[in-house]
Coordinates of C-alpha atoms in Angstrom, one line a residue:
X1 CA 15.2 0.0 -5.3
X2 CA 18.7 -1.4 -6.0
X3 CA 20.6 -2.1 -2.8
X4 CA 18.2 0.0 -0.6
X5 CA 16.3 -1.9 2.1
X6 CA 12.6 -1.5 2.1
X7 CA 11.3 -1.0 5.6
X8 CA 7.5 -1.0 6.2
X9 CA 6.0 0.3 9.3
X10 CA 2.4 -0.3 10.4
X11 CA 0.4 2.8 11.3
X12 CA 0.7 2.2 15.0
X13 CA 4.5 2.0 14.6
X14 CA 4.5 5.5 13.0
X15 CA 2.5 6.8 16.0
X16 CA 5.0 5.1 18.3
X17 CA 7.9 6.8 16.6
X18 CA 6.2 10.2 16.9
X19 CA 5.5 9.7 20.6
X20 CA 9.1 8.7 21.2
X21 CA 10.6 11.7 19.4
X22 CA 8.2 14.1 21.3
X23 CA 9.0 12.6 24.7
X24 CA 12.8 12.6 24.1
X25 CA 13.1 9.8 26.7
X26 CA 15.9 7.3 26.1
X27 CA 13.8 4.4 24.9
X28 CA 14.2 1.6 22.4
X29 CA 11.6 3.4 20.2
X30 CA 13.6 6.6 20.2
X31 CA 16.7 4.6 19.3
X32 CA 14.7 3.1 16.4
X33 CA 13.7 6.6 15.2
X34 CA 17.3 7.8 15.3
X35 CA 18.5 4.8 13.4
X36 CA 15.8 5.0 10.8
X37 CA 16.4 8.7 10.2
X38 CA 20.1 8.0 9.8
X39 CA 19.4 5.2 7.4
X40 CA 17.1 7.3 5.3
X41 CA 19.5 10.2 5.2
X42 CA 22.3 7.9 4.1
X43 CA 20.2 6.5 1.3
X44 CA 20.4 3.0 2.8
X45 CA 16.6 2.4 3.2
X46 CA 13.3 3.5 1.8
X47 CA 10.3 3.6 4.1
X48 CA 7.2 3.6 1.9
X49 CA 3.6 4.6 2.8
X50 CA 0.7 2.4 1.8
X51 CA -2.9 3.4 0.9
X52 CA -3.8 2.4 4.5
X53 CA -1.5 5.1 5.9
X54 CA -3.2 7.8 3.9
X55 CA -6.7 6.6 4.9
X56 CA -5.9 6.1 8.6
X57 CA -4.0 9.4 9.0
X58 CA -7.0 11.3 7.6
X59 CA -9.1 9.7 10.3
X60 CA -7.5 11.9 12.9
X61 CA -10.0 14.7 13.2
X62 CA -7.7 17.1 14.9
X63 CA -5.6 18.8 12.2
X64 CA -2.7 19.6 14.5
X65 CA -2.4 15.9 15.6
X66 CA -2.8 14.8 12.0
X67 CA 0.0 17.2 10.8
X68 CA 2.4 16.1 13.6
X69 CA 2.1 12.5 12.5
X70 CA 2.2 13.4 8.8
X71 CA 5.4 15.4 9.2
X72 CA 7.4 12.4 10.5
X73 CA 5.8 10.2 7.7
X74 CA 6.9 12.8 5.1
X75 CA 10.4 13.1 6.5
X76 CA 11.1 9.4 6.6
X77 CA 9.1 8.2 3.6
X78 CA 9.9 11.2 1.3
X79 CA 6.5 10.2 -0.1
X80 CA 7.7 6.9 -1.5
X81 CA 4.8 4.5 -1.6
X82 CA 3.7 0.9 -2.1
X83 CA 1.4 -0.1 -4.9
X84 CA -2.0 -1.2 -3.6
X85 CA -2.8 -4.9 -3.3
X86 CA -5.4 -4.8 -6.1
X87 CA -2.7 -3.7 -8.5
X88 CA -0.1 -6.1 -7.3
X89 CA -2.4 -9.2 -7.2
X90 CA -3.5 -8.5 -10.8
X91 CA 0.1 -8.7 -11.9
X92 CA 0.7 -11.8 -9.8
X93 CA -2.4 -13.6 -11.1
X94 CA -1.2 -13.3 -14.7
X95 CA 2.2 -14.6 -13.8
X96 CA 0.7 -17.5 -11.8
X97 CA -1.5 -18.6 -14.7
X98 CA 1.8 -19.0 -16.6
X99 CA 4.1 -20.4 -14.0
X100 CA 1.8 -22.5 -11.8
X101 CA -0.7 -23.6 -14.4
X102 CA 1.8 -23.8 -17.2
X103 CA -0.1 -21.8 -19.9
X104 CA 3.1 -20.0 -20.9
X105 CA 1.7 -16.7 -21.9
X106 CA 2.6 -14.2 -19.1
X107 CA 3.8 -10.8 -20.0
X108 CA 5.7 -10.3 -16.7
X109 CA 7.9 -12.1 -14.3
X110 CA 8.6 -11.8 -10.5
X111 CA 11.3 -9.3 -10.9
X112 CA 9.3 -7.0 -13.1
X113 CA 6.4 -7.2 -10.6
X114 CA 8.8 -6.3 -7.8
X115 CA 10.0 -3.3 -9.6
X116 CA 6.4 -2.0 -9.9
X117 CA 5.7 -2.3 -6.2
X118 CA 7.7 0.8 -5.0
X119 CA 6.8 4.1 -6.5
X120 CA 6.2 7.7 -5.3
X121 CA 3.2 9.5 -4.1
X122 CA -0.5 9.0 -3.4
X123 CA -1.4 8.2 -7.1
X124 CA 0.9 5.2 -6.9
X125 CA -0.4 4.2 -3.5
X126 CA -3.9 4.0 -4.8
X127 CA -3.1 3.2 -8.5
X128 CA -5.4 6.0 -9.5
X129 CA -5.0 9.3 -11.5
X130 CA -7.2 10.9 -8.8
X131 CA -5.0 9.7 -5.9
X132 CA -7.0 9.0 -2.7
X133 CA -10.2 10.5 -4.2
X134 CA -12.6 7.7 -5.2
X135 CA -15.5 8.9 -7.3
X136 CA -19.0 7.4 -6.8
X137 CA -22.4 8.6 -7.9
X138 CA -23.5 9.0 -4.2
X139 CA -21.9 8.5 -0.8
X140 CA -23.2 5.9 1.6
X141 CA -25.6 7.4 4.2
X142 CA -28.2 6.1 6.7
X143 CA -27.5 2.4 5.8
X144 CA -27.8 3.0 2.1
X145 CA -24.7 1.8 0.3
X146 CA -22.7 4.1 -1.9
X147 CA -23.5 4.5 -5.6
X148 CA -21.7 3.1 -8.6
X149 CA -18.1 4.1 -9.3
X150 CA -17.6 6.9 -11.7
X151 CA -14.9 7.6 -14.2
X152 CA -13.2 11.0 -13.7
X153 CA -14.2 13.6 -16.2
X154 CA -11.5 15.2 -18.4
X155 CA -11.8 18.6 -16.6
X156 CA -11.2 16.9 -13.2
X157 CA -8.1 15.1 -14.6
X158 CA -6.8 18.4 -15.9
X159 CA -7.4 20.0 -12.5
X160 CA -5.6 17.1 -10.8
X161 CA -2.6 17.6 -13.0
X162 CA -2.4 21.2 -12.1
X163 CA -2.6 20.4 -8.4
X164 CA 0.1 17.8 -8.8
X165 CA 2.4 20.4 -10.2
X166 CA 2.1 22.8 -7.3
X167 CA 5.5 23.5 -5.6
X168 CA 6.7 21.8 -2.4
X169 CA 4.8 18.6 -2.9
X170 CA 1.6 20.5 -1.9
X171 CA -0.6 17.8 -3.4
X172 CA 1.2 15.0 -1.7
X173 CA 1.1 16.8 1.7
X174 CA -2.6 17.5 1.3
X175 CA -3.3 13.9 0.4
X176 CA -1.6 12.7 3.5
X177 CA -2.4 15.4 6.1
X178 CA -5.2 17.7 4.8
X179 CA -5.4 21.4 5.5
X180 CA -5.0 23.4 8.7
X181 CA -8.3 24.0 10.6
X182 CA -9.9 21.4 8.4
X183 CA -12.1 18.7 10.1
X184 CA -11.9 16.7 6.8
X185 CA -15.7 16.8 6.6
X186 CA -16.7 18.3 3.3
X187 CA -20.1 18.5 1.6
X188 CA -20.6 15.4 -0.6
X189 CA -17.4 13.9 0.7
X190 CA -17.2 10.7 2.7
X191 CA -14.0 10.4 4.7
X192 CA -15.0 7.4 6.8
X193 CA -15.9 4.9 4.0
X194 CA -13.0 2.6 4.9
X195 CA -14.2 2.3 8.5
X196 CA -17.6 1.1 7.3
X197 CA -16.0 -1.3 4.9
X198 CA -13.8 -2.5 7.7
X199 CA -16.8 -3.0 10.0
X200 CA -18.5 -5.0 7.3
X201 CA -15.4 -7.1 6.7
X202 CA -15.0 -7.8 10.4
X203 CA -18.7 -8.8 10.7
X204 CA -18.3 -11.3 7.8
X205 CA -15.2 -12.8 9.3
X206 CA -16.9 -13.1 12.7
X207 CA -19.8 -14.8 11.0
X208 CA -17.4 -17.4 9.5
X209 CA -15.9 -18.0 13.0
X210 CA -19.3 -18.4 14.6
X211 CA -20.4 -20.8 11.8
X212 CA -17.3 -22.9 12.3
X213 CA -17.7 -22.9 16.0
X214 CA -21.3 -24.3 15.7
X215 CA -20.3 -26.8 13.0
X216 CA -17.2 -28.6 14.3
X217 CA -17.1 -31.0 11.3
X218 CA -16.7 -28.0 9.0
X219 CA -13.8 -26.6 11.0
X220 CA -11.7 -29.5 9.8
X221 CA -12.2 -28.1 6.3
X222 CA -11.3 -24.5 7.3
X223 CA -8.4 -24.3 4.8
X224 CA -10.6 -25.4 1.9
X225 CA -13.4 -22.9 2.9
X226 CA -11.0 -20.0 3.1
X227 CA -9.3 -21.0 -0.2
X228 CA -12.7 -21.2 -1.9
X229 CA -13.6 -17.7 -0.6
X230 CA -10.2 -16.3 -1.8
X231 CA -10.8 -17.8 -5.3
X232 CA -14.2 -16.1 -5.4
X233 CA -12.6 -12.8 -4.3
X234 CA -10.0 -12.9 -7.1
X235 CA -12.3 -14.4 -9.8
X236 CA -12.8 -11.1 -11.6
X237 CA -9.0 -10.5 -11.8
X238 CA -8.5 -14.1 -12.9
X239 CA -11.0 -13.6 -15.7
X240 CA -9.4 -10.3 -16.8
X241 CA -5.8 -11.7 -16.6
X242 CA -6.8 -14.8 -18.7
X243 CA -8.5 -12.6 -21.4
X244 CA -5.5 -10.3 -21.4
X245 CA -3.1 -13.1 -22.4
X246 CA -5.6 -14.6 -24.9
X247 CA -6.8 -17.5 -22.7
X248 CA -10.3 -18.7 -22.2
X249 CA -11.0 -18.0 -18.4
X250 CA -12.8 -21.4 -17.9
X251 CA -9.6 -23.1 -18.9
X252 CA -8.0 -21.8 -15.7
X253 CA -10.6 -23.5 -13.5
X254 CA -10.5 -26.6 -15.7
X255 CA -6.8 -26.8 -15.2
X256 CA -7.1 -26.4 -11.4
X257 CA -9.6 -29.3 -11.4
X258 CA -7.4 -31.4 -13.5
X259 CA -4.4 -30.7 -11.2
X260 CA -6.2 -31.8 -8.1
X261 CA -9.1 -29.5 -7.2
X262 CA -8.9 -28.1 -3.6
X263 CA -5.2 -28.8 -3.2
X264 CA -4.4 -27.3 -6.6
X265 CA -6.5 -24.2 -5.6
X266 CA -4.4 -23.8 -2.4
X267 CA -1.2 -24.2 -4.4
X268 CA -2.4 -21.6 -6.9
X269 CA -3.2 -19.1 -4.1
X270 CA 0.2 -19.7 -2.5
X271 CA 1.9 -19.1 -5.8
X272 CA 0.8 -15.5 -5.7
X273 CA 2.7 -13.6 -2.9
X274 CA 0.1 -11.0 -1.9
X275 CA -2.8 -13.5 -2.1
X276 CA -0.8 -16.1 -0.1
X277 CA -0.3 -13.5 2.7
X278 CA -4.0 -12.9 2.9
X279 CA -4.9 -16.6 2.7
X280 CA -2.5 -17.7 5.4
X281 CA -3.4 -14.8 7.7
X282 CA -7.1 -15.5 7.4
X283 CA -6.9 -19.2 7.9
X284 CA -4.6 -19.0 10.9
X285 CA -6.5 -16.2 12.6
X286 CA -9.7 -18.2 12.3
X287 CA -7.9 -21.0 14.2
X288 CA -7.1 -18.7 17.1
X289 CA -10.2 -17.5 19.0
X290 CA -8.1 -15.3 21.2
X291 CA -7.7 -12.8 18.4
X292 CA -11.2 -11.6 17.3
X293 CA -11.7 -9.8 14.0
X294 CA -11.5 -6.0 14.3
X295 CA -12.5 -3.2 12.0
X296 CA -8.9 -2.2 11.2
X297 CA -8.0 -5.8 10.1
X298 CA -9.3 -5.0 6.6
X299 CA -6.8 -2.1 6.0
X300 CA -4.0 -4.0 7.8
X301 CA -4.2 -7.1 5.6
X302 CA -4.5 -5.0 2.4
X303 CA -1.3 -3.3 3.2
X304 CA 0.6 -6.2 4.7
X305 CA -0.3 -8.4 1.7
X306 CA 2.1 -6.3 -0.3
X307 CA 4.5 -5.3 2.5
X308 CA 5.3 -8.9 3.6
X309 CA 6.5 -10.3 0.3
X310 CA 8.1 -7.2 -1.1
X311 CA 9.8 -5.5 1.9
X312 CA 13.1 -6.4 3.6
X313 CA 11.8 -5.5 7.1
X314 CA 8.2 -5.2 8.3
X315 CA 7.3 -3.9 11.7
X316 CA 3.8 -4.8 12.5
X317 CA 1.4 -5.7 15.4
X318 CA 2.4 -8.7 17.5
X319 CA -0.6 -10.7 16.3
X320 CA 0.2 -10.4 12.6
X321 CA 4.0 -10.9 13.2
X322 CA 3.2 -14.2 15.0
X323 CA 0.8 -15.5 12.3
X324 CA 3.2 -14.7 9.5
X325 CA 6.0 -16.5 11.3
X326 CA 3.7 -19.5 12.0
X327 CA 3.0 -19.7 8.3
X328 CA 6.7 -19.3 7.6
X329 CA 6.0 -16.4 5.3
X330 CA 9.1 -14.6 6.6
X331 CA 11.2 -17.5 5.4
X332 CA 9.4 -17.8 2.2
X333 CA 9.9 -14.2 1.2
X334 CA 13.1 -13.5 3.0
X335 CA 11.5 -10.8 5.0
X336 CA 12.4 -9.9 8.6
X337 CA 9.1 -9.5 10.4
X338 CA 9.1 -8.0 13.9
X339 CA 6.7 -6.4 16.3
X340 CA 9.0 -4.3 18.4
X341 CA 10.6 -1.1 17.1
X342 CA 13.5 -1.7 19.5
X343 CA 14.7 -4.5 17.2
X344 CA 15.0 -2.2 14.2
X345 CA 18.4 -0.6 14.8
X346 CA 20.2 -4.0 14.9
X347 CA 18.4 -5.1 11.7
X348 CA 19.3 -1.8 9.9
X349 CA 22.9 -2.3 10.9
X350 CA 23.0 -5.9 9.7

């Protein structure tokens, strides 16, 4: 984005801005809203939306409330958006195979990855030609998981193209805010899928915490356990990235073993910015029992994994801001991470 600063706001910070503007009271949050609007109007900053913003805004069942929040998001973001973590980590993995493991076959570098992080609209935010719409053979219901993913049929892609070309960014607005008098509940549509995934994610993390609490000896190996899980999580992308550059996937794991096993794996994870954020956040949160795992942590981490390394300023919850500073990720990536909107005007002026 050239000289523009990238400012990322968590969903709850957008809500805080809305409340401040509605109240009109002279508060630090209102001062932040004024400063941010001025910076956007002058072209000094870009305030992108993430896939998480689209998902969480739709979870507001009252359309008037949803539209109020979406309006300030539209005005400040101008529908700029962050690429989703799955897209970014795929690029980072290919580069790390080259830079960290030394195979010398990457087709991209850090600067080219950075240029692909910021784009415009819902299609970019979800890295999908169907935007926020994810197609599956059947939606989850009554404890039965959703069906297999489906590829969009040509006639659907043609329809999506026509919708995208409607005037006044109608497609982008609908993707973020939905329609008037629309409860967002449609036949054969599931608008709460991310909540169920978040619940499942939180349950898995709680199970890890309970397991570590009941096995003190294993707690000493927490970092190795989380690193192993992260490697499993990205294994499919590692395989695809290796194949894409003409490398036998097993050579990646063989090189990690040769370089030192567990320590090399942690170094590999930390060499990929979005994955490093997730790894550090998970291992540190598991060390602090005062912050239990919640449903919304899944979406938070997916968005922050991209925002922290590729933004200039990130305004997030106090818990995440603390963990990222403990891990020194703010210094690593040169990102100013804060939890209070009141600090924003000074940073924007700096």
